[in-house]
XYZ file of N, CA and C in Angstrom:
846
model
N 23.958 -53.761 9.382
C 22.758 -53.052 8.997
C 21.986 -53.870 7.976
N 20.764 -54.265 8.322
C 19.930 -55.073 7.443
C 19.157 -54.166 6.487
N 19.117 -54.586 5.221
C 18.438 -53.827 4.176
C 17.453 -54.740 3.458
N 16.210 -54.247 3.304
C 15.199 -54.987 2.537
C 14.950 -54.258 1.227
N 15.214 -54.950 0.122
C 14.891 -54.408 -1.194
C 13.477 -54.874 -1.558
N 12.580 -53.927 -1.728
C 11.222 -54.232 -2.166
C 11.138 -53.909 -3.658
N 10.944 -54.942 -4.482
C 10.998 -54.774 -5.935
C 9.617 -55.028 -6.536
N 9.123 -54.052 -7.290
C 7.861 -54.185 -8.018
C 8.185 -54.568 -9.459
N 7.683 -55.703 -9.900
C 8.006 -56.200 -11.239
C 6.761 -56.742 -11.915
N 6.798 -56.761 -13.252
C 5.656 -57.287 -14.005
C 6.097 -58.146 -15.182
N 7.410 -58.328 -15.361
C 7.893 -59.129 -16.478
C 9.392 -59.287 -16.419
N 9.962 -59.831 -17.501
C 11.399 -60.006 -17.654
C 12.059 -60.678 -16.434
N 11.701 -61.946 -16.171
C 12.250 -62.646 -15.004
C 13.776 -62.744 -15.004
N 14.381 -62.878 -16.181
C 15.841 -62.983 -16.221
C 16.490 -61.666 -15.779
N 15.910 -60.545 -16.182
C 16.456 -59.260 -15.759
C 16.266 -59.057 -14.264
N 15.117 -59.462 -13.748
C 14.881 -59.358 -12.312
C 15.889 -60.201 -11.547
N 16.161 -61.413 -12.020
C 17.146 -62.276 -11.376
C 18.521 -61.620 -11.386
N 18.864 -60.980 -12.486
C 20.153 -60.290 -12.587
C 20.224 -59.138 -11.589
N 19.136 -58.408 -11.437
C 19.097 -57.316 -10.457
C 19.332 -57.846 -9.048
N 18.670 -58.942 -8.710
C 18.829 -59.529 -7.378
C 20.271 -59.962 -7.140
N 20.859 -60.597 -8.125
C 22.243 -61.044 -7.965
C 23.200 -59.865 -7.819
N 22.917 -58.771 -8.508
C 23.800 -57.604 -8.444
C 23.776 -56.943 -7.075
N 22.721 -57.179 -6.295
C 22.566 -56.541 -4.987
C 22.767 -57.517 -3.828
N 23.205 -58.731 -4.125
C 23.388 -59.722 -3.075
C 24.407 -59.244 -2.044
N 24.047 -59.426 -0.778
C 24.881 -58.999 0.343
C 24.437 -59.802 1.560
N 25.339 -60.132 2.483
C 24.948 -60.921 3.662
C 23.829 -60.287 4.480
N 23.681 -58.961 4.386
C 22.653 -58.271 5.159
C 21.544 -57.708 4.283
N 21.301 -58.345 3.146
C 20.228 -57.905 2.246
C 19.209 -59.018 2.049
N 17.927 -58.634 2.065
C 16.838 -59.530 1.705
C 16.041 -58.881 0.580
N 15.323 -59.719 -0.175
C 14.582 -59.237 -1.342
C 13.121 -59.664 -1.239
N 12.239 -58.690 -1.342
C 10.805 -58.930 -1.316
C 10.261 -58.513 -2.682
N 9.669 -59.464 -3.388
C 9.312 -59.261 -4.782
C 7.795 -59.274 -4.954
N 7.253 -58.171 -5.478
C 5.838 -58.148 -5.849
C 5.743 -58.303 -7.360
N 5.093 -59.385 -7.788
C 4.851 -59.627 -9.203
C 3.395 -59.278 -9.498
N 3.193 -58.401 -10.441
C 1.851 -57.999 -10.872
C 0.964 -59.240 -11.018
N -0.227 -59.181 -10.439
C -1.112 -60.351 -10.468
C -1.551 -60.700 -11.884
N -1.435 -59.771 -12.811
C -1.765 -60.057 -14.204
C -0.691 -60.915 -14.878
N 0.436 -61.081 -14.214
C 1.583 -61.798 -14.771
C 1.669 -63.217 -14.206
N 1.981 -64.175 -15.052
C 2.183 -65.556 -14.605
C 3.409 -65.607 -13.695
N 3.221 -66.120 -12.504
C 4.291 -66.161 -11.516
C 5.321 -67.261 -11.796
N 4.945 -68.275 -12.550
C 5.779 -69.466 -12.719
C 7.225 -69.177 -13.130
N 7.485 -68.328 -14.154
C 8.882 -68.110 -14.568
C 9.757 -67.461 -13.504
N 9.136 -66.883 -12.483
C 9.890 -66.189 -11.453
C 10.252 -67.094 -10.272
N 9.586 -68.235 -10.149
C 9.695 -69.031 -8.938
C 11.076 -69.615 -8.702
N 11.867 -69.762 -9.753
C 13.203 -70.318 -9.568
C 14.083 -69.411 -8.715
N 13.677 -68.145 -8.568
C 14.453 -67.217 -7.741
C 14.385 -67.592 -6.267
N 13.431 -68.454 -5.919
C 13.310 -68.862 -4.517
C 14.466 -69.729 -4.057
N 15.319 -70.141 -4.991
C 16.504 -70.903 -4.583
C 17.411 -70.040 -3.712
N 17.281 -68.713 -3.852
C 17.990 -67.794 -2.957
C 17.204 -67.696 -1.652
N 17.830 -68.045 -0.553
C 17.121 -68.076 0.723
C 16.676 -66.696 1.185
N 17.242 -65.650 0.592
C 16.874 -64.304 1.013
C 15.916 -63.628 0.036
N 15.206 -64.431 -0.769
C 14.207 -63.909 -1.701
C 12.819 -64.372 -1.264
N 11.922 -63.414 -1.093
C 10.558 -63.698 -0.648
C 9.574 -63.025 -1.611
N 8.549 -63.754 -2.000
C 7.525 -63.180 -2.864
C 6.394 -62.606 -2.008
N 5.911 -61.436 -2.411
C 4.789 -60.830 -1.702
C 3.558 -61.688 -1.953
N 2.967 -62.169 -0.877
C 1.870 -63.124 -1.006
C 0.587 -62.465 -1.521
N 0.327 -61.234 -1.069
C -0.884 -60.528 -1.491
C -0.554 -59.694 -2.725
N -0.885 -60.230 -3.891
C -0.537 -59.566 -5.142
C -1.680 -58.687 -5.636
N -1.301 -57.625 -6.348
C -2.266 -56.694 -6.911
C -2.188 -56.719 -8.433
N -3.313 -56.499 -9.072
C -3.320 -56.222 -10.507
C -2.982 -54.744 -10.664
N -1.806 -54.485 -11.167
C -1.280 -53.116 -11.194
C -1.586 -52.451 -12.530
N -2.098 -51.220 -12.443
C -2.391 -50.423 -13.625
C -1.722 -49.065 -13.486
N -1.180 -48.596 -14.594
C -0.430 -47.344 -14.606
C -1.303 -46.191 -14.128
N -0.774 -45.420 -13.188
C -1.465 -44.248 -12.680
C -2.492 -44.525 -11.607
N -2.784 -45.797 -11.349
C -3.847 -46.152 -10.412
C -3.298 -46.398 -8.998
N -4.220 -46.441 -8.040
C -3.854 -46.673 -6.640
C -3.292 -48.080 -6.440
N -3.504 -48.961 -7.401
C -3.004 -50.332 -7.281
C -1.491 -50.368 -7.101
N -0.780 -49.392 -7.638
C 0.674 -49.343 -7.448
C 0.983 -49.042 -5.981
N 0.219 -48.117 -5.407
C 0.366 -47.812 -3.980
C 0.067 -49.062 -3.152
N -1.032 -49.752 -3.488
C -1.429 -50.921 -2.709
C -0.400 -52.031 -2.798
N 0.185 -52.225 -3.974
C 1.238 -53.236 -4.116
C 2.412 -52.910 -3.199
N 2.764 -51.631 -3.136
C 3.860 -51.199 -2.257
C 3.493 -51.426 -0.801
N 2.270 -51.072 -0.423
C 1.815 -51.262 0.953
C 1.791 -52.749 1.329
N 1.386 -53.594 0.392
C 1.394 -55.037 0.667
C 2.816 -55.513 0.957
N 3.769 -54.972 0.211
C 5.169 -55.292 0.482
C 5.604 -54.794 1.844
N 5.228 -53.566 2.163
C 5.560 -53.012 3.483
C 5.019 -53.904 4.595
N 3.765 -54.323 4.458
C 3.120 -55.144 5.494
C 3.880 -56.451 5.703
N 4.281 -57.086 4.622
C 4.975 -58.371 4.755
C 6.365 -58.182 5.347
N 7.034 -57.104 4.982
C 8.356 -56.825 5.543
C 8.249 -56.579 7.047
N 7.287 -55.767 7.452
C 7.102 -55.488 8.883
C 6.726 -56.762 9.628
N 5.842 -57.553 9.028
C 5.387 -58.782 9.686
C 6.508 -59.802 9.844
N 7.565 -59.681 9.070
C 8.683 -60.629 9.182
C 9.371 -60.533 10.537
N 9.249 -59.377 11.182
C 9.900 -59.171 12.474
C 11.387 -58.924 12.376
N 11.923 -58.874 11.171
C 13.359 -58.635 10.987
C 13.632 -57.143 11.131
N 14.604 -56.755 11.942
C 14.847 -55.324 12.206
C 15.646 -54.650 11.084
N 15.024 -54.519 9.931
C 15.692 -53.840 8.819
C 15.911 -52.368 9.160
N 17.060 -51.856 8.767
C 17.309 -50.425 8.942
C 16.618 -49.631 7.849
N 16.643 -50.168 6.621
C 16.063 -49.459 5.484
C 15.249 -50.402 4.608
N 14.246 -49.819 3.971
C 13.509 -50.483 2.901
C 13.780 -49.682 1.636
N 14.262 -50.375 0.601
C 14.666 -49.739 -0.641
C 13.701 -50.164 -1.750
N 12.895 -49.220 -2.229
C 11.872 -49.527 -3.233
C 12.454 -49.409 -4.637
N 12.398 -50.508 -5.368
C 12.948 -50.569 -6.721
C 11.908 -51.117 -7.690
N 12.127 -50.857 -8.968
C 11.366 -51.545 -10.009
C 12.240 -52.661 -10.569
N 11.615 -53.585 -11.283
C 12.372 -54.667 -11.890
C 13.288 -54.209 -13.002
N 13.179 -52.944 -13.414
C 14.023 -52.401 -14.472
C 15.108 -51.467 -13.938
N 15.321 -51.482 -12.623
C 16.404 -50.712 -12.017
C 17.693 -51.529 -12.031
N 18.804 -50.839 -11.759
C 20.086 -51.532 -11.624
C 21.003 -50.650 -10.784
N 21.840 -51.262 -9.946
C 22.742 -50.459 -9.112
C 23.894 -49.861 -9.909
N 24.350 -48.703 -9.434
C 25.525 -48.051 -10.018
C 26.753 -48.196 -9.136
N 26.553 -48.714 -7.934
C 27.658 -48.972 -7.017
C 27.505 -50.374 -6.457
N 28.593 -51.000 -5.995
C 28.506 -52.359 -5.452
C 27.688 -52.389 -4.169
N 27.118 -53.538 -3.828
C 26.250 -53.616 -2.651
C 26.939 -53.212 -1.358
N 28.228 -53.514 -1.209
C 28.932 -53.102 0.010
C 28.944 -51.597 0.171
N 29.160 -50.890 -0.913
C 29.149 -49.421 -0.881
C 27.762 -48.912 -0.490
N 26.714 -49.519 -1.066
C 25.339 -49.095 -0.773
C 25.031 -49.278 0.706
N 25.393 -50.426 1.259
C 25.136 -50.680 2.682
C 25.923 -49.717 3.562
N 27.172 -49.465 3.217
C 27.985 -48.530 4.004
C 27.417 -47.118 3.942
N 26.975 -46.720 2.760
C 26.399 -45.382 2.600
C 25.175 -45.200 3.491
N 24.291 -46.176 3.493
C 23.082 -46.060 4.302
C 23.403 -46.120 5.794
N 24.401 -46.915 6.154
C 24.812 -46.970 7.564
C 25.350 -45.627 8.012
N 26.119 -44.972 7.153
C 26.690 -43.653 7.482
C 25.620 -42.565 7.547
N 24.503 -42.791 6.861
C 23.421 -41.800 6.832
C 22.182 -42.306 7.564
N 22.409 -43.107 8.579
C 21.312 -43.749 9.301
C 20.254 -42.730 9.744
N 18.999 -43.081 9.485
C 17.888 -42.228 9.895
C 17.408 -41.268 8.827
N 18.190 -41.072 7.772
C 17.796 -40.162 6.702
C 16.785 -40.845 5.782
N 15.764 -40.092 5.375
C 14.755 -40.587 4.438
C 15.089 -40.038 3.047
N 15.400 -40.922 2.114
C 15.830 -40.507 0.782
C 14.663 -40.618 -0.205
N 14.097 -39.473 -0.565
C 12.978 -39.447 -1.502
C 12.818 -38.038 -2.070
N 12.274 -37.956 -3.278
C 12.003 -36.644 -3.856
C 10.704 -36.094 -3.294
N 10.716 -34.822 -2.886
C 9.481 -34.224 -2.357
C 9.372 -32.753 -2.768
N 9.100 -32.537 -4.037
C 8.866 -31.194 -4.537
C 7.484 -30.717 -4.101
N 7.382 -29.433 -3.775
C 6.094 -28.858 -3.400
C 5.181 -28.803 -4.619
N 3.979 -29.353 -4.486
C 3.017 -29.306 -5.587
C 2.565 -27.875 -5.843
N 2.442 -27.079 -4.793
C 1.978 -25.697 -4.940
C 3.022 -24.782 -5.554
N 4.302 -25.017 -5.263
C 5.318 -24.044 -5.645
C 6.381 -24.559 -6.612
N 6.528 -25.874 -6.744
C 7.600 -26.417 -7.593
C 7.096 -27.373 -8.673
N 6.189 -28.236 -8.326
C 5.718 -29.288 -9.238
C 4.281 -28.973 -9.657
N 4.125 -27.879 -10.383
C 2.801 -27.362 -10.697
C 1.964 -28.313 -11.540
N 2.622 -29.092 -12.408
C 1.853 -29.985 -13.270
C 1.111 -31.061 -12.484
N 1.451 -31.228 -11.205
C 0.750 -32.207 -10.376
C -0.507 -31.633 -9.723
N -0.715 -30.326 -9.829
C -1.886 -29.709 -9.181
C -3.213 -30.350 -9.604
N -3.437 -30.596 -10.905
C -4.714 -31.225 -11.275
C -4.906 -32.607 -10.660
N -3.835 -33.273 -10.314
C -3.965 -34.602 -9.712
C -4.706 -34.528 -8.375
N -4.411 -33.483 -7.609
C -4.984 -33.382 -6.261
C -6.193 -32.453 -6.202
N -6.360 -31.615 -7.206
C -7.489 -30.688 -7.216
C -8.712 -31.278 -7.907
N -8.494 -32.113 -8.919
C -9.583 -32.663 -9.712
C -9.919 -34.092 -9.279
N -11.074 -34.555 -9.748
C -11.521 -35.919 -9.474
C -11.049 -36.842 -10.594
N -10.467 -37.975 -10.204
C -9.961 -38.943 -11.173
C -10.552 -40.316 -10.853
N -11.148 -40.924 -11.844
C -11.790 -42.228 -11.657
C -10.925 -43.360 -12.195
N -9.617 -43.185 -12.121
C -8.658 -44.151 -12.646
C -8.835 -45.533 -12.020
N -9.356 -45.588 -10.784
C -9.482 -46.869 -10.090
C -10.810 -47.562 -10.341
N -11.639 -46.978 -11.198
C -12.951 -47.558 -11.465
C -13.044 -48.003 -12.922
N -13.865 -48.991 -13.153
C -14.044 -49.502 -14.505
C -15.540 -49.665 -14.774
N -16.097 -48.755 -15.550
C -17.498 -48.840 -15.940
C -17.696 -48.026 -17.209
N -18.710 -48.362 -17.926
C -19.004 -47.674 -19.179
C -19.313 -46.206 -18.913
N -18.708 -45.324 -19.685
C -18.946 -43.892 -19.527
C -18.148 -43.248 -18.412
N -17.118 -43.958 -17.942
C -16.330 -43.447 -16.812
C -15.780 -42.052 -17.076
N -15.228 -41.832 -18.253
C -14.571 -40.560 -18.512
C -15.577 -39.423 -18.646
N -16.776 -39.738 -19.134
C -17.825 -38.719 -19.193
C -18.250 -38.316 -17.785
N -18.362 -39.308 -16.900
C -18.721 -39.023 -15.514
C -17.625 -38.197 -14.842
N -16.372 -38.561 -15.092
C -15.247 -37.817 -14.523
C -15.278 -36.365 -14.984
N -15.532 -36.160 -16.261
C -15.598 -34.801 -16.805
C -16.734 -34.011 -16.167
N -17.871 -34.664 -15.973
C -19.020 -34.010 -15.347
C -18.728 -33.629 -13.900
N -18.133 -34.553 -13.160
C -17.786 -34.269 -11.765
C -16.907 -33.022 -11.655
N -15.918 -32.935 -12.513
C -14.987 -31.806 -12.443
C -15.592 -30.512 -12.966
N -16.688 -30.632 -13.727
C -17.357 -29.434 -14.236
C -18.292 -28.828 -13.194
N -18.922 -29.683 -12.386
C -19.961 -29.184 -11.472
C -19.522 -29.089 -10.012
N -18.470 -29.803 -9.649
C -18.033 -29.803 -8.255
C -16.842 -28.867 -8.048
N -16.715 -28.287 -6.861
C -15.534 -27.455 -6.582
C -14.281 -28.308 -6.508
N -13.129 -27.651 -6.599
C -11.869 -28.382 -6.470
C -11.819 -29.152 -5.163
N -11.170 -30.284 -5.191
C -11.005 -31.076 -3.974
C -10.096 -30.355 -2.975
N -10.350 -30.576 -1.720
C -9.514 -30.010 -0.662
C -8.681 -31.108 -0.014
N -7.511 -30.748 0.413
C -6.604 -31.718 1.024
C -7.184 -32.259 2.322
N -7.237 -33.576 2.475
C -7.687 -34.134 3.758
C -6.648 -33.860 4.840
N -7.127 -33.659 6.057
C -6.234 -33.449 7.200
C -5.282 -32.263 6.979
N -5.683 -31.320 6.103
C -4.847 -30.143 5.810
C -3.432 -30.525 5.374
N -3.315 -31.614 4.655
C -2.007 -32.070 4.200
C -1.395 -31.091 3.201
N -0.094 -30.919 3.297
C 0.673 -30.207 2.273
C 1.198 -31.249 1.302
N 0.843 -31.115 0.032
C 1.203 -32.122 -0.941
C 2.617 -31.915 -1.482
N 3.391 -32.996 -1.453
C 4.736 -33.006 -2.047
C 4.924 -34.341 -2.751
N 5.906 -34.397 -3.640
C 6.198 -35.661 -4.292
C 7.013 -35.478 -5.554
N 7.149 -36.520 -6.304
C 7.723 -36.559 -7.658
C 7.991 -38.015 -8.038
N 9.180 -38.537 -7.740
C 9.475 -39.918 -8.112
C 8.887 -40.885 -7.081
N 8.336 -41.997 -7.575
C 7.773 -42.985 -6.648
C 8.839 -43.845 -5.993
N 10.083 -43.792 -6.439
C 11.138 -44.690 -5.957
C 11.921 -44.015 -4.846
N 12.157 -44.741 -3.755
C 12.778 -44.120 -2.589
C 13.450 -45.161 -1.707
N 14.195 -44.664 -0.711
C 14.855 -45.506 0.287
C 14.571 -44.887 1.643
N 13.769 -45.558 2.465
C 13.354 -44.990 3.741
C 13.518 -46.020 4.854
N 13.494 -45.537 6.087
C 13.728 -46.400 7.238
C 12.508 -47.250 7.567
N 12.763 -48.322 8.313
C 11.660 -49.173 8.761
C 10.698 -48.375 9.631
N 11.223 -47.456 10.432
C 10.359 -46.617 11.261
C 9.404 -45.790 10.424
N 9.891 -45.255 9.316
C 9.042 -44.473 8.415
C 7.975 -45.360 7.785
N 8.345 -46.579 7.416
C 7.388 -47.516 6.838
C 6.299 -47.861 7.852
N 6.684 -48.137 9.080
C 5.696 -48.424 10.131
C 4.738 -47.247 10.302
N 5.289 -46.038 10.269
C 4.453 -44.852 10.446
C 3.439 -44.718 9.299
N 3.883 -44.934 8.060
C 2.993 -44.845 6.910
C 1.833 -45.832 7.033
N 2.142 -47.065 7.402
C 1.099 -48.080 7.544
C 0.097 -47.701 8.634
N 0.600 -47.242 9.770
C -0.282 -46.845 10.864
C -1.121 -45.633 10.471
N -0.502 -44.663 9.833
C -1.209 -43.441 9.432
C -2.379 -43.772 8.503
N -2.163 -44.622 7.525
C -3.222 -44.942 6.575
C -4.329 -45.769 7.222
N -3.973 -46.604 8.195
C -5.015 -47.335 8.924
C -5.883 -46.382 9.737
N -5.270 -45.350 10.306
C -5.991 -44.424 11.173
C -6.654 -43.277 10.423
N -6.346 -43.124 9.133
C -6.901 -42.017 8.343
C -7.480 -42.555 7.029
N -8.592 -43.280 7.104
C -9.189 -43.836 5.881
C -9.610 -42.762 4.886
N -9.875 -41.544 5.368
C -10.250 -40.469 4.458
C -9.086 -40.089 3.543
N -7.849 -40.289 4.020
C -6.671 -40.017 3.189
C -6.558 -41.081 2.100
N -6.845 -42.324 2.451
C -6.855 -43.403 1.456
C -7.900 -43.106 0.391
N -9.118 -42.709 0.814
C -10.181 -42.405 -0.149
C -9.758 -41.267 -1.073
N -9.104 -40.253 -0.526
C -8.670 -39.117 -1.348
C -7.680 -39.575 -2.414
N -6.695 -40.334 -2.022
C -5.662 -40.736 -2.982
C -6.159 -41.784 -3.969
N -7.239 -42.472 -3.645
C -7.817 -43.397 -4.618
C -8.508 -42.652 -5.757
N -8.733 -41.359 -5.580
C -9.285 -40.529 -6.648
C -8.243 -39.540 -7.163
N -6.971 -39.894 -6.969
C -5.841 -39.073 -7.420
C -5.071 -39.843 -8.482
N -4.846 -39.213 -9.628
C -4.057 -39.883 -10.658
C -2.582 -39.891 -10.238
N -1.905 -41.037 -10.391
C -0.491 -41.133 -10.046
C -0.220 -40.940 -8.567
N -1.077 -41.513 -7.728
C -0.926 -41.344 -6.284
C 0.392 -41.876 -5.761
N 0.984 -42.851 -6.475
C 2.247 -43.442 -6.026
C 3.377 -42.426 -5.986
N 3.247 -41.321 -6.743
C 4.288 -40.303 -6.769
C 4.054 -39.207 -5.731
N 3.013 -39.379 -4.912
C 2.635 -38.330 -3.956
C 2.424 -38.824 -2.529
N 1.772 -39.959 -2.390
C 1.223 -40.327 -1.090
C 2.276 -40.550 -0.012
N 3.340 -41.260 -0.321
C 4.323 -41.600 0.704
C 5.109 -40.365 1.152
N 5.526 -39.545 0.176
C 6.249 -38.323 0.521
C 5.364 -37.379 1.338
N 4.109 -37.258 0.920
C 3.194 -36.346 1.600
C 2.978 -36.757 3.047
N 2.792 -38.047 3.289
C 2.573 -38.517 4.662
C 3.779 -38.196 5.539
N 4.974 -38.483 5.074
C 6.168 -38.243 5.886
C 6.458 -36.749 6.036
N 6.209 -35.969 4.984
C 6.466 -34.525 5.016
C 5.591 -33.833 6.054
N 4.407 -34.361 6.273
C 3.471 -33.785 7.232
C 3.552 -34.481 8.592
N 4.722 -35.004 8.914
C 4.903 -35.745 10.161
C 6.205 -35.336 10.826
N 6.486 -35.982 11.933
C 7.747 -35.722 12.648
C 8.955 -36.214 11.869
N 8.751 -36.937 10.778
C 9.864 -37.408 9.950
C 10.383 -36.328 9.006
N 9.670 -35.233 8.880
C 10.050 -34.197 7.903
C 11.504 -33.743 8.046
N 12.014 -33.444 9.260
C 13.412 -32.987 9.356
C 14.436 -33.996 8.860
N 14.070 -35.279 8.845
C 15.016 -36.315 8.413
C 14.938 -36.586 6.915
N 14.024 -35.913 6.221
C 13.856 -36.147 4.785
C 14.903 -35.368 3.994
N 15.570 -36.062 3.068
C 16.518 -35.434 2.151
C 15.925 -35.499 0.750
N 15.852 -34.347 0.101
C 15.223 -34.282 -1.215
C 16.147 -34.879 -2.278
N 16.335 -36.179 -2.157
C 17.281 -36.932 -2.993
C 16.882 -38.401 -2.909
N 16.558 -39.001 -4.058
C 16.124 -40.405 -3.992
C 17.202 -41.386 -4.446
N 18.425 -40.880 -4.676
C 19.587 -41.732 -4.953
C 19.507 -42.447 -6.294
N 18.589 -42.000 -7.184
C 18.387 -42.652 -8.474
C 18.717 -41.709 -9.633
N 19.327 -42.277 -10.679
C 19.527 -41.555 -11.934
C 18.422 -41.987 -12.886
N 17.617 -41.025 -13.329
C 16.509 -41.298 -14.246
C 16.532 -40.214 -15.315
N 16.525 -40.611 -16.568
C 16.631 -39.680 -17.692
C 15.258 -39.474 -18.340
N 14.709 -38.259 -18.157
C 13.413 -37.913 -18.728
C 13.567 -37.051 -19.986
N 14.752 -37.001 -20.557
C 15.047 -36.059 -21.638
C 14.216 -36.297 -22.899
N 13.678 -37.492 -23.082
C 12.913 -37.776 -24.286
C 11.502 -37.210 -24.241
N 11.092 -36.751 -23.054
C 9.786 -36.118 -22.922
C 8.602 -37.072 -23.007
N 8.836 -38.340 -22.761
C 7.768 -39.336 -22.810
C 7.178 -39.574 -21.420
N 6.096 -40.348 -21.383
C 5.474 -40.675 -20.103
C 6.350 -41.582 -19.260
N 7.239 -42.338 -19.904
C 8.193 -43.197 -19.205
C 9.606 -42.692 -19.471
N 10.532 -42.927 -18.552
C 11.903 -42.454 -18.766
C 12.608 -43.210 -19.881
N 13.691 -42.649 -20.327
C 14.506 -43.234 -21.386
C 15.087 -44.572 -20.945
N 15.132 -45.536 -21.872
C 15.852 -46.777 -21.627
C 17.336 -46.510 -21.831
N 18.133 -46.797 -20.823
C 19.545 -46.438 -20.826
C 20.364 -47.412 -21.664
N 21.387 -46.863 -22.355
C 22.231 -47.649 -23.252
C 23.701 -47.324 -22.978
N 24.581 -47.914 -23.774
C 26.004 -47.632 -23.597
C 26.321 -46.160 -23.846
N 25.466 -45.471 -24.578
C 25.671 -44.046 -24.806
C 25.539 -43.243 -23.509
N 24.942 -43.844 -22.482
C 24.727 -43.157 -21.203
C 25.791 -43.510 -20.169
N 26.811 -44.259 -20.567
C 27.809 -44.717 -19.594
C 28.441 -43.567 -18.827
N 28.875 -42.539 -19.503
C 29.548 -41.421 -18.825
C 28.607 -40.738 -17.860
N 27.379 -40.501 -18.289
C 26.402 -39.847 -17.416
C 26.135 -40.685 -16.171
N 26.057 -41.995 -16.340
C 25.821 -42.878 -15.201
C 27.002 -42.853 -14.242
N 28.206 -42.914 -14.771
C 29.404 -42.911 -13.923
C 29.538 -41.595 -13.151
N 29.129 -40.497 -13.767
C 29.288 -39.175 -13.149
C 28.083 -38.737 -12.341
N 27.066 -39.571 -12.260
C 25.808 -39.154 -11.630
C 25.892 -39.018 -10.118
N 26.780 -39.801 -9.496
C 26.848 -39.795 -8.041
C 25.692 -40.525 -7.378
N 24.896 -41.240 -8.165
C 23.737 -41.955 -7.630
C 24.095 -43.398 -7.287
N 23.194 -44.030 -6.527
C 23.387 -45.439 -6.167
C 22.687 -46.386 -7.134
N 21.606 -45.895 -7.769
C 20.812 -46.732 -8.661
C 20.428 -45.924 -9.898
N 19.974 -46.635 -10.920
C 19.474 -45.963 -12.113
C 18.346 -46.791 -12.709
N 17.546 -46.134 -13.532
C 16.490 -46.781 -14.284
C 16.168 -45.925 -15.493
N 15.676 -46.527 -16.614
C 15.360 -47.937 -16.632
C 16.263 -48.647 -17.616
N 16.413 -49.954 -17.414
C 17.274 -50.784 -18.245
C 16.434 -51.878 -18.910
N 16.977 -52.412 -20.007
C 16.344 -53.540 -20.680
C 17.435 -54.534 -21.063
N 17.486 -55.627 -20.353
C 18.565 -56.606 -20.565
C 18.396 -57.396 -21.856
N 17.232 -57.305 -22.480
C 17.000 -58.006 -23.742
C 17.519 -57.192 -24.927
N 17.191 -55.900 -24.925
C 17.570 -55.060 -26.071
C 18.864 -54.286 -25.856
N 19.195 -53.986 -24.600
C 20.382 -53.172 -24.308
C 21.181 -53.766 -23.150
N 21.674 -55.016 -23.287
C 22.385 -55.647 -22.165
C 23.787 -55.090 -21.952
N 24.361 -54.452 -22.973
C 25.765 -54.034 -22.903
C 26.020 -53.066 -21.757
N 25.095 -52.136 -21.525
C 25.323 -51.153 -20.466
C 25.318 -51.827 -19.098
N 24.518 -52.863 -18.927
C 24.510 -53.590 -17.658
C 25.802 -54.382 -17.496
N 26.334 -54.918 -18.605
C 27.632 -55.621 -18.551
C 28.733 -54.665 -18.133
N 28.686 -53.452 -18.654
C 29.704 -52.428 -18.310
C 29.615 -52.093 -16.825
N 28.393 -51.943 -16.335
C 28.225 -51.629 -14.913
C 28.727 -52.761 -14.034
N 28.455 -54.003 -14.428
C 28.957 -55.151 -13.671
C 30.478 -55.147 -13.621
N 31.122 -54.846 -14.740
C 32.587 -54.811 -14.789
C 33.128 -53.722 -13.889
N 32.416 -52.591 -13.820
C 32.897 -51.500 -12.959
C 32.769 -51.857 -11.503
N 31.787 -52.698 -11.136
C 31.645 -53.140 -9.745
C 32.890 -53.886 -9.298
N 33.417 -54.723 -10.213
C 34.563 -55.543 -9.870
C 35.800 -54.701 -9.593
N 35.817 -53.496 -10.132
C 36.970 -52.608 -9.946
C 36.777 -51.634 -8.781
N 35.574 -51.656 -8.202
C 35.278 -50.671 -7.152
C 35.912 -51.107 -5.832
């Protein structure tokens, strides 16, 4: 079973290299998107691994903007264009790290072939804080003087936005593991429905909604499992999850997940060392 890890990164080349090495497997390839705002040079030494490919079409990625979606889509396009029959595409950030050895991960996905692993909470009934994202107008993808005043005016005078194509909105975490068939469907759907692209370009944090929503409103829905296989700690109540440390070792071991985020190999390398040691005993 071939697995493509699609990794979105913007810094810390040594940590990214460590992530790649931790997931090395005879049936794994790595597709790396480096934020176009970042100098690519420090990352190029990773090409010594024959199974590491850099996404050629790079995006300048901004938090909350559609550029994160586009970076992911660019990765999808290059993976599909490779012609390699991957069973799964696994979307990671450069600050993720596995909690189980690569052999276990490959076996798990082989045993669950066809399942789409992603979080998809209902925006209407479960994830209420996301309602303004899809109901209101957001100019996050535009840069001009007075942007926020214009955004405020639009939302004051215009009615709430309506879902294109009568889509039911679902989502939560942007990180997921889905089949190549699902990826092909997403690419085709967005090519055939430009109005959906336009809608999500005016949605804040579209990366946490668009992919789940497309699959949920398709024939892939029965194969979706509301589980993205990641341990993420939001207990600090910040816009970004907690950086994991050795204090989180027990929680990580007991999580039952395949991956976790986020880690920092510069400030908190010890927890990654502990995880590496546990791999050797698995």
